[in-house]
Coordinates of C-alpha atoms and ligand atoms in Angstrom, one line a residue:
X8 CA 81.0 21.1 -0.4
X9 CA 79.1 21.4 2.8
X10 CA 79.5 18.1 4.7
X11 CA 77.3 16.9 7.4
X12 CA 75.8 19.0 10.3
X13 CA 78.1 20.5 12.9
X14 CA 75.2 22.5 14.4
X15 CA 73.1 21.1 17.2
X16 CA 70.0 21.2 15.0
X17 CA 69.0 18.6 12.5
X18 CA 70.5 18.2 9.0
X19 CA 67.6 18.2 6.6
X20 CA 68.0 17.7 2.8
X21 CA 65.1 18.4 0.5
X22 CA 65.0 16.7 -2.9
X23 CA 62.5 18.4 -5.1
X24 CA 61.5 19.4 -8.6
X25 CA 60.7 23.0 -7.8
X26 CA 61.9 25.9 -5.6
X27 CA 60.8 29.5 -5.7
X28 CA 61.9 31.7 -7.2
X29 CA 64.5 29.8 -9.3
X30 CA 62.2 27.0 -10.5
X31 CA 58.6 27.6 -9.6
X32 CA 55.5 26.2 -11.3
X33 CA 53.1 26.3 -8.4
X34 CA 52.7 26.0 -4.7
X35 CA 55.4 23.3 -4.3
X36 CA 58.0 25.9 -5.3
X37 CA 56.8 28.3 -2.7
X38 CA 56.7 25.7 0.0
X39 CA 60.2 24.4 -0.7
X40 CA 61.9 27.8 -0.1
X41 CA 59.6 29.1 2.7
X42 CA 59.7 25.9 4.7
X43 CA 63.4 25.6 4.3
X44 CA 64.0 29.2 5.3
X45 CA 61.8 28.7 8.4
X46 CA 63.7 25.5 9.4
X47 CA 67.0 27.2 8.8
X48 CA 65.9 30.1 11.1
X49 CA 65.2 27.5 13.8
X50 CA 68.8 26.4 13.7
X51 CA 68.7 23.4 11.4
X52 CA 71.1 22.8 8.5
X53 CA 68.9 22.7 5.5
X54 CA 70.1 21.9 2.0
X55 CA 68.2 21.4 -1.2
X56 CA 68.8 19.3 -4.3
X57 CA 67.2 20.4 -7.6
X58 CA 67.5 19.5 -11.3
X59 CA 69.6 22.1 -13.2
X60 CA 66.9 23.2 -15.6
X61 CA 67.9 25.4 -18.6
X62 CA 64.9 27.5 -18.0
X63 CA 65.6 28.5 -14.3
X64 CA 65.6 32.1 -13.1
X65 CA 69.4 32.2 -12.9
X66 CA 69.6 35.7 -11.6
X67 CA 68.1 34.4 -8.3
X68 CA 71.1 32.1 -7.7
X69 CA 74.1 33.6 -5.9
X70 CA 77.6 32.2 -6.4
X71 CA 76.6 29.5 -8.8
X72 CA 79.6 27.3 -9.6
X73 CA 80.4 23.8 -10.7
X74 CA 81.8 21.5 -8.1
X75 CA 84.9 19.4 -8.6
X76 CA 82.9 16.3 -8.2
X77 CA 81.4 14.2 -11.0
X78 CA 78.7 11.9 -9.7
X79 CA 78.0 8.8 -11.7
X80 CA 74.5 7.4 -11.4
X81 CA 72.7 4.3 -12.8
X82 CA 70.0 4.4 -15.3
X83 CA 68.7 1.8 -17.8
X84 CA 71.6 -0.6 -17.3
X85 CA 74.3 2.0 -17.6
X86 CA 76.2 4.6 -15.6
X87 CA 75.9 8.3 -16.6
X88 CA 77.9 11.2 -15.3
X89 CA 76.3 14.2 -13.7
X90 CA 77.8 17.6 -13.3
X91 CA 77.1 19.0 -9.8
X92 CA 76.6 22.7 -9.3
X93 CA 76.1 24.6 -6.1
X94 CA 74.7 28.0 -5.4
X95 CA 72.7 30.0 -2.9
X96 CA 69.0 30.7 -3.3
X97 CA 67.3 32.9 -0.7
X98 CA 70.2 32.2 1.7
X99 CA 69.9 28.4 1.3
X100 CA 72.6 26.1 -0.1
X101 CA 71.2 24.4 -3.3
X102 CA 72.8 21.6 -5.3
X103 CA 71.8 21.5 -9.0
X104 CA 72.2 18.2 -10.8
X105 CA 73.0 18.4 -14.5
X106 CA 72.8 14.9 -16.0
X107 CA 75.2 14.3 -18.9
X108 CA 72.7 12.0 -20.5
X109 CA 72.0 12.1 -24.2
X110 CA 68.3 12.7 -23.6
X111 CA 69.2 16.2 -22.2
X112 CA 66.6 15.7 -19.5
X113 CA 66.6 19.2 -18.1
X114 CA 67.3 21.1 -21.3
X115 CA 63.7 21.3 -22.5
X116 CA 62.8 24.9 -21.9
X117 CA 60.2 23.8 -19.3
X118 CA 59.9 22.1 -15.9
X119 CA 57.2 19.5 -16.5
X120 CA 55.0 18.3 -19.3
X121 CA 57.5 16.3 -21.4
X122 CA 56.6 12.8 -22.7
X123 CA 59.5 11.3 -20.8
X124 CA 58.8 13.1 -17.4
X125 CA 58.9 9.7 -15.7
X126 CA 62.5 9.1 -16.9
X127 CA 63.6 12.6 -16.2
X128 CA 62.5 12.6 -12.6
X129 CA 63.3 9.0 -11.7
X130 CA 66.8 9.6 -13.1
X131 CA 67.0 12.8 -11.0
X132 CA 65.8 11.0 -7.8
X133 CA 68.5 8.4 -8.2
X134 CA 71.2 10.9 -9.1
X135 CA 70.3 13.0 -6.0
X136 CA 70.7 10.0 -3.7
X137 CA 74.0 9.1 -5.4
X138 CA 75.2 12.7 -4.8
X139 CA 74.4 12.4 -1.1
X140 CA 76.1 9.1 -0.9
X141 CA 79.3 10.1 -2.8
X142 CA 79.6 13.4 -1.0
X143 CA 79.5 11.5 2.3
X144 CA 76.5 13.3 3.7
X145 CA 74.9 12.1 6.9
X146 CA 71.5 13.8 6.9
X147 CA 69.0 13.2 9.7
X148 CA 66.1 13.8 7.3
X149 CA 65.7 13.4 3.6
X150 CA 62.5 15.1 2.6
X151 CA 61.1 14.3 -0.8
X152 CA 58.1 15.9 -2.5
X153 CA 55.4 14.8 -4.9
X154 CA 55.7 12.0 -7.5
X155 CA 58.7 13.5 -9.1
X156 CA 60.9 12.6 -6.2
X157 CA 58.8 9.9 -4.6
X158 CA 61.2 7.4 -6.0
X159 CA 63.7 8.5 -3.3
X160 CA 61.9 6.6 -0.6
X161 CA 62.1 3.0 -2.0
X162 CA 65.5 3.7 -3.6
X163 CA 66.8 4.8 -0.2
X164 CA 65.7 1.8 1.7
X165 CA 66.3 -0.8 -1.0
X166 CA 69.5 0.4 -2.5
X167 CA 71.2 3.3 -0.6
X168 CA 70.7 2.3 3.1
X169 CA 72.4 -1.0 2.4
X170 CA 75.3 0.9 0.7
X171 CA 75.8 3.0 3.8
X172 CA 73.8 6.2 3.2
X173 CA 71.7 5.1 6.2
X174 CA 71.7 8.0 8.7
X175 CA 68.4 9.5 7.6
X176 CA 64.6 9.1 8.1
X177 CA 62.6 9.7 5.0
X178 CA 59.8 12.3 5.0
X179 CA 57.5 12.5 2.0
X180 CA 55.1 15.3 1.4
X181 CA 52.4 15.0 -1.2
X182 CA 51.3 18.4 -2.4
X183 CA 48.5 17.0 -4.6
X184 CA 47.3 13.4 -4.8
X185 CA 45.9 14.0 -8.3
X186 CA 49.4 13.6 -9.7
X187 CA 50.8 10.2 -8.9
X188 CA 53.3 9.5 -11.8
X189 CA 51.8 6.1 -12.4
X190 CA 53.6 4.2 -15.2
X191 CA 54.2 0.7 -16.6
X192 CA 56.4 -1.4 -14.3
X193 CA 59.1 -1.8 -16.9
X194 CA 59.6 2.0 -17.1
X195 CA 60.0 2.4 -13.4
X196 CA 62.6 -0.3 -13.4
X197 CA 65.0 2.0 -15.3
X198 CA 66.1 3.8 -12.2
X199 CA 67.2 0.5 -10.6
X200 CA 64.2 -0.3 -8.4
X201 CA 63.5 -4.0 -8.2
X202 CA 60.1 -4.2 -9.7
X203 CA 59.5 -7.8 -9.0
X204 CA 59.9 -7.1 -5.3
X205 CA 57.9 -3.9 -5.4
X206 CA 55.0 -4.7 -7.7
X207 CA 52.7 -5.9 -5.0
X208 CA 49.4 -4.5 -3.8
X209 CA 50.9 -3.6 -0.4
X210 CA 53.9 -1.9 -2.0
X211 CA 54.0 0.1 -5.3
X212 CA 51.4 -1.6 -7.5
X213 CA 48.8 0.8 -8.7
X214 CA 45.2 0.1 -7.8
X215 CA 44.2 0.3 -11.4
X216 CA 46.3 -2.4 -12.9
X217 CA 48.8 -5.1 -11.8
X218 CA 51.2 -3.9 -14.5
X219 CA 51.5 -0.4 -13.3
X220 CA 53.7 1.1 -10.6
X221 CA 52.6 4.1 -8.5
X222 CA 55.6 6.2 -7.2
X223 CA 53.4 8.1 -4.7
X224 CA 52.1 4.9 -3.3
X225 CA 55.7 3.7 -3.0
X226 CA 56.6 6.9 -1.1
X227 CA 53.7 6.4 1.3
X228 CA 54.7 2.8 2.0
X229 CA 58.5 3.4 2.3
X230 CA 58.7 6.8 4.1
X231 CA 58.9 7.2 7.9
X232 CA 56.8 10.4 7.8
X233 CA 54.1 11.2 5.2
X234 CA 52.5 14.5 5.2
X235 CA 50.1 16.5 3.0
X236 CA 49.5 20.2 3.0
X237 CA 46.3 20.7 5.2
X238 CA 44.4 18.9 7.9
X239 CA 41.1 18.9 5.9
X240 CA 42.8 17.5 2.7
X241 CA 44.4 14.8 4.9
X242 CA 41.0 13.7 5.9
X243 CA 39.5 14.0 2.4
X244 CA 42.2 11.8 0.8
X245 CA 41.5 9.0 3.3
X246 CA 38.0 8.6 1.7
X247 CA 37.1 6.7 -1.4
X248 CA 35.8 10.0 -3.0
X249 CA 38.9 12.0 -2.3
X250 CA 41.7 9.5 -2.2
X251 CA 42.3 9.2 -6.0
X252 CA 42.7 5.5 -5.4
X253 CA 45.2 5.9 -2.5
X254 CA 42.8 6.0 0.4
X255 CA 43.4 2.3 1.2
X256 CA 47.1 2.8 1.4
X257 CA 46.8 6.1 3.4
X258 CA 44.5 4.4 5.9
X259 CA 46.8 1.4 6.2
X260 CA 49.6 3.9 7.0
X261 CA 47.5 6.4 8.9
X262 CA 49.8 6.4 12.0
X263 CA 52.5 8.1 10.1
X264 CA 50.3 10.4 7.9
X265 CA 49.4 14.0 8.9
X266 CA 48.1 17.2 7.3
X267 CA 50.0 20.3 8.1
X268 CA 48.7 23.6 6.7
X269 CA 51.2 25.4 4.5
X270 CA 52.2 28.9 5.4
X271 CA 53.4 31.6 3.0
X272 CA 56.7 33.4 2.9
X273 CA 55.6 36.6 4.6
X274 CA 58.9 38.4 3.8
X275 CA 58.5 37.8 0.1
X276 CA 54.7 38.4 0.2
X277 CA 54.7 41.7 2.0
X278 CA 52.8 44.7 0.6
X279 CA 54.8 47.0 2.8
X280 CA 58.1 46.1 1.1
X281 CA 57.1 44.4 -2.1
X282 CA 59.4 45.7 -4.9
X283 CA 57.0 44.6 -7.6
X284 CA 54.5 47.2 -6.4
X285 CA 54.3 50.8 -7.6
X286 CA 53.0 51.8 -4.2
X287 CA 53.8 49.9 -0.9
X288 CA 51.1 49.9 1.8
X289 CA 50.1 48.3 5.0
X290 CA 47.0 47.5 7.0
X291 CA 47.0 50.9 8.7
X292 CA 47.4 52.9 5.5
X293 CA 45.5 51.6 2.5
X294 CA 46.1 54.6 0.3
X295 CA 48.7 52.6 -1.6
X296 CA 46.3 49.8 -2.3
X297 CA 43.9 52.2 -4.0
X298 CA 46.8 53.6 -6.0
X299 CA 48.0 50.2 -7.1
X300 CA 44.4 49.4 -8.2
X301 CA 44.3 52.5 -10.4
X302 CA 47.8 51.8 -11.8
X303 CA 46.7 48.2 -12.7
X304 CA 43.5 49.4 -14.3
X305 CA 45.5 51.9 -16.3
X306 CA 48.1 49.3 -17.3
X307 CA 45.4 46.8 -18.4
X308 CA 43.3 49.4 -20.1
X309 CA 40.4 49.0 -17.7
X310 CA 38.1 51.8 -16.6
X311 CA 39.2 53.6 -13.5
X312 CA 36.5 56.3 -13.3
X313 CA 34.7 54.7 -10.3
X314 CA 37.0 53.8 -7.5
X315 CA 34.2 52.1 -5.6
X316 CA 33.7 49.5 -8.4
X317 CA 35.1 46.3 -6.8
X318 CA 37.9 44.6 -8.6
X319 CA 37.8 40.8 -8.4
X320 CA 41.0 38.9 -8.9
X321 CA 41.9 35.3 -9.7
X322 CA 45.4 33.9 -10.2
X323 CA 45.6 30.2 -10.9
X324 CA 46.6 27.3 -13.1
X325 CA 43.6 26.7 -15.3
X326 CA 43.0 23.0 -14.6
X327 CA 39.7 21.3 -13.7
X328 CA 40.7 21.1 -10.0
X329 CA 40.5 24.9 -9.8
X330 CA 36.8 25.0 -10.8
X331 CA 37.3 26.5 -14.2
X332 CA 33.5 26.5 -14.9
X333 CA 33.0 28.7 -11.8
X334 CA 35.9 31.0 -12.8
X335 CA 34.2 31.5 -16.1
X336 CA 30.9 32.1 -14.4
X337 CA 32.5 34.6 -12.0
X338 CA 33.5 36.8 -15.0
X339 CA 29.9 37.3 -16.0
X340 CA 28.6 37.5 -12.5
X341 CA 31.1 40.2 -11.6
X342 CA 29.7 42.3 -14.6
X343 CA 26.1 41.7 -13.5
X344 CA 26.9 42.8 -10.0
X345 CA 28.8 45.9 -11.2
X346 CA 32.4 44.8 -10.6
X347 CA 35.6 44.4 -12.6
X348 CA 37.3 41.1 -13.1
X349 CA 41.0 40.3 -13.7
X350 CA 42.2 36.7 -14.4
X351 CA 45.9 35.8 -14.5
X352 CA 46.1 32.1 -15.5
X353 CA 48.0 29.6 -17.6
X354 CA 46.7 26.2 -18.7
X355 CA 48.5 23.1 -19.7
X356 CA 45.2 21.6 -20.8
X357 CA 44.6 22.4 -24.5
X358 CA 40.7 22.6 -24.5
X359 CA 40.7 24.8 -21.4
X360 CA 43.4 27.0 -22.8
X361 CA 41.4 27.4 -26.1
X362 CA 38.2 28.1 -24.2
X363 CA 39.8 30.9 -22.1
X364 CA 41.6 32.3 -25.1
X365 CA 38.2 32.8 -26.7
X366 CA 36.9 34.5 -23.6
X367 CA 40.0 36.6 -23.4
X368 CA 39.5 37.7 -27.0
X369 CA 35.9 38.5 -26.5
X370 CA 36.8 40.8 -23.6
X371 CA 40.1 42.2 -25.0
X372 CA 38.7 45.7 -25.2
X373 CA 36.2 45.5 -22.5
X374 CA 36.4 48.2 -19.8
X375 CA 35.8 45.9 -16.9
X376 CA 37.2 42.5 -17.7
X377 CA 40.8 41.4 -18.6
X378 CA 42.1 37.9 -19.0
X379 CA 45.9 37.5 -19.1
X380 CA 46.7 33.9 -20.0
X381 CA 50.3 33.4 -19.0
X382 CA 52.6 33.0 -16.0
X383 CA 53.7 36.4 -14.8
X384 CA 55.2 36.8 -11.3
X385 CA 55.3 40.6 -11.4
X386 CA 51.8 41.0 -12.6
X387 CA 50.6 38.5 -9.9
X388 CA 51.8 40.9 -7.2
X389 CA 50.0 43.8 -8.7
X390 CA 46.8 41.8 -9.0
X391 CA 46.9 40.7 -5.4
X392 CA 47.5 44.3 -4.3
X393 CA 44.8 45.7 -6.5
X394 CA 42.0 43.2 -5.8
X395 CA 39.2 44.0 -3.5
X396 CA 38.0 40.4 -3.6
X397 CA 39.8 37.2 -4.7
X398 CA 38.1 34.0 -5.9
X399 CA 39.3 30.4 -5.3
X400 CA 36.3 28.2 -6.3
X401 CA 38.3 24.9 -6.3
X402 CA 36.7 21.5 -6.7
X403 CA 39.4 20.2 -4.5
X404 CA 42.4 22.1 -3.0
X405 CA 45.2 20.4 -1.1
X406 CA 46.2 23.7 0.6
X407 CA 46.0 26.7 -1.7
X408 CA 48.3 29.6 -1.2
X409 CA 46.5 32.2 -3.2
X410 CA 43.8 32.8 -0.6
X411 CA 46.5 33.5 2.0
X412 CA 48.5 35.8 -0.3
X413 CA 45.3 37.6 -1.2
X414 CA 44.5 38.2 2.4
X415 CA 48.0 39.5 3.1
X416 CA 47.4 42.1 0.4
X417 CA 44.0 43.0 1.7
X418 CA 41.8 41.1 -0.9
X419 CA 38.9 39.3 0.7
X420 CA 38.7 35.6 -0.3
X421 CA 35.7 33.9 -1.7
X422 CA 36.4 30.2 -1.5
X423 CA 34.9 26.8 -1.8
X424 CA 35.0 24.9 1.5
X425 CA 37.4 22.2 0.6
X426 CA 40.9 21.0 1.6
X427 CA 43.2 23.8 2.8
X428 CA 40.6 26.5 1.9
X429 CA 38.4 25.0 4.6
X430 CA 41.3 25.4 7.1
X431 CA 42.1 29.0 6.2
X432 CA 38.9 30.8 5.0
X433 CA 36.0 31.1 7.4
X434 CA 32.7 32.8 6.5
X435 CA 32.0 36.1 8.1
X436 CA 28.2 35.2 8.1
X437 CA 28.6 31.6 9.3
X438 CA 26.3 30.7 12.2
X439 CA 28.7 28.0 13.3
X440 CA 29.6 29.1 16.8
X441 CA 32.8 27.0 16.9
X442 CA 34.6 29.5 14.6
X443 CA 35.6 32.5 16.7
X444 CA 34.8 35.9 15.3
X445 CA 38.4 36.9 15.0
X446 CA 39.0 34.0 12.5
X447 CA 36.2 34.9 10.2
X448 CA 37.9 36.4 7.2
X449 CA 35.9 35.8 3.9
X450 CA 33.0 34.2 2.1
X451 CA 32.6 30.5 1.6
X452 CA 30.3 28.1 -0.3
X453 CA 30.0 24.3 -0.5
X454 CA 28.1 23.3 -3.7
X455 CA 30.4 23.7 -6.7
X456 CA 27.8 25.1 -9.0
X457 CA 26.8 28.6 -10.1
X458 CA 24.1 28.9 -7.5
X459 CA 26.5 27.8 -4.7
X460 CA 29.1 30.3 -5.9
X461 CA 26.6 33.1 -6.1
X462 CA 25.6 32.4 -2.5
X463 CA 29.0 33.6 -1.4
X464 CA 29.9 36.0 -4.1
X465 CA 26.7 38.1 -4.0
X466 CA 27.0 38.4 -0.2
X467 CA 30.6 39.7 -0.7
X468 CA 29.4 42.3 -3.2
X469 CA 26.5 43.4 -0.9
X470 CA 28.9 43.9 2.0
X471 CA 31.3 45.8 -0.2
X472 CA 28.6 48.1 -1.5
X473 CA 26.5 48.6 1.6
X474 CA 29.1 48.9 4.4
X475 CA 32.2 50.7 3.5
X476 CA 33.5 50.9 7.1
X477 CA 32.7 47.2 7.9
X478 CA 34.6 46.3 4.7
X479 CA 37.6 48.3 5.7
X480 CA 37.6 46.6 9.1
X481 CA 37.5 43.3 7.3
X482 CA 40.5 44.2 5.2
X483 CA 42.4 45.3 8.3
X484 CA 41.6 42.0 10.0
X485 CA 42.7 39.8 7.1
X486 CA 45.9 41.7 6.6
X487 CA 46.9 41.1 10.2
X488 CA 46.3 37.3 10.2
X489 CA 49.6 35.4 10.7
X490 CA 50.1 33.2 7.7
X491 CA 53.8 32.8 8.3
X492 CA 55.5 29.5 8.3
X493 CA 56.4 29.7 12.0
X494 CA 53.7 27.4 13.3
X495 CA 53.7 24.9 10.4
X496 CA 57.6 24.7 10.4
X497 CA 57.4 23.8 14.1
X498 CA 55.0 21.0 13.3
X499 CA 57.5 19.6 10.7
X500 CA 60.3 20.1 13.1
X501 CA 58.4 18.1 15.7
X502 CA 57.7 15.2 13.3
X503 CA 61.4 15.1 12.2
X504 CA 62.6 15.1 15.8
X505 CA 60.1 12.4 16.9
X506 CA 61.1 10.2 13.9
X507 CA 64.8 10.7 14.5
X508 CA 64.5 9.9 18.2
X509 CA 62.5 6.8 17.5
X510 CA 65.2 5.6 15.1
X511 CA 67.9 6.3 17.7
X512 CA 66.0 4.5 20.4
X513 CA 65.6 1.5 18.1
X514 CA 69.3 1.5 17.5
X515 CA 70.1 1.6 21.2
X516 CA 67.7 -1.4 21.7
X517 CA 69.4 -3.3 18.9
Ligands
ADP618 P1 48.9 25.1 -7.2 O1 50.1 24.7 -6.4 O2 47.8 24.1 -7.2 O3 49.1 25.8 -8.5 P2 48.6 27.1 -5.0 O4 47.5 28.1 -4.7 O5 49.1 26.2 -4.0 O6 48.2 26.3 -6.3 O7 49.9 28.0 -5.5 C1 49.9 28.8 -6.6 C2 51.1 29.7 -6.7 O8 51.4 30.0 -8.0 C3 50.8 31.0 -6.0 O9 52.0 31.6 -5.6 C4 50.3 31.9 -7.2 O10 50.5 33.3 -7.0 C5 51.2 31.3 -8.3 N1 50.5 31.4 -9.7 C6 49.6 30.6 -10.2 N2 49.3 31.0 -11.5 C7 50.1 32.0 -11.8 C8 50.3 32.8 -12.9 N3 49.7 32.6 -14.1 N4 51.2 33.8 -12.9 C9 51.9 34.0 -11.7 N5 51.8 33.3 -10.6 C10 50.9 32.3 -10.6

């Protein structure tokens, strides 16, 4: 059992519901492992606590073993035992909590989407703190993420700091304010939070009803540092249109709230070494990219007779946030403009899933369109590598990783100007002089309708078809942009250090 830090750096413990590649649903998983790796590289001791899901990618965990430590944690008036496992993922020490609770919280064959998700993750948040307490950890920072582990912040200050787990500052990152985990007050009480004390408009009470508790609001109120995943999104969520009901709370706590643009794991997402690709390539030799495109076309049964027919890619969760009506439109527009279209997407929303299943069926033998409606890591790499263009027409987008991954693989992004897309995709044709030429890397649009989308998409097609050399230069430019975590991890490091030194200064005064 790793105890507390002996290195001069900080001791940071992340408590989260996802981590790539073992348990990844979306961007949160990518961020967890990439940010942790970047902080570890800077000399900090980073540990991670995850639920032990039955459906994890176990082959990505080294030396998984059960610890000789049974942690008992409180839930619904009783104590429950938890088995604690430890293993190494991507070089990082990870604790996995297996609750020995009759509801078998993490034996459901999936990460999220269960009717009792609130119980599953509030139980986990409490058990994670109990683990740190019983193991005698003295972290400098406990970093929790999204509503699933937002409970950590109030639990820490109300229950665990008084018990002696009090060395840490709490950092909360919200990766998407759409998901707040709001629930009736009585349900949130199960994990031991004192609801009478917390159910107030300035604490955890949801704006929609006095009987509902909002875990994300609680984490904003009770954390020392609150971040979200891009500067533009941080501004958007402070407005009544973008704040999903939390703008008032975010404004009240504005002095501790910042937006830091995510990076991507540039070792993992690297076309020059990517083991999922048939042909590796780099910005100076794009032969492999063309070969991958042909291989993907062959694999999906698409026509490969014309290598100059642009392939448009899209890899996404199919939820309203992602602009599903524009994704659907893009399929038809690609055909009209003489392109090919490949969508890799899965949807937790039944009517969207049905709609796309119908479209997939309609095009199942088409020579220029293929829809693959599932989650498939290997295929995602081939699509990034094969795409000439990549669409991200989101209605809102906290950060978005796919535009950055696409660029790393030489696919030109066509993105709506919102959230993190607005901080990472800059229009090559923009007449805004404040954006330097070297940053201009794609095509953007503002109005989320078909006309708005075409305004960017058609320009991309024109460029591709009329200026081969210029297009190649653009590919070269986007592949050389630094999307690594170095800069962003330094910003987190700075926030952690400031918060820790403020706490130490306050202790000295006291
Ligand atoms: P979000 O977190 O909202 O889903 P992001 O753009 O931040 O969106 O992150 C999406 C991540 O999930 C990327 O790494 C992307 O490649 C991956 N992804 C999304 N859908 C699929 C899919 N169907 N198959 C494989 N990977 C996917």
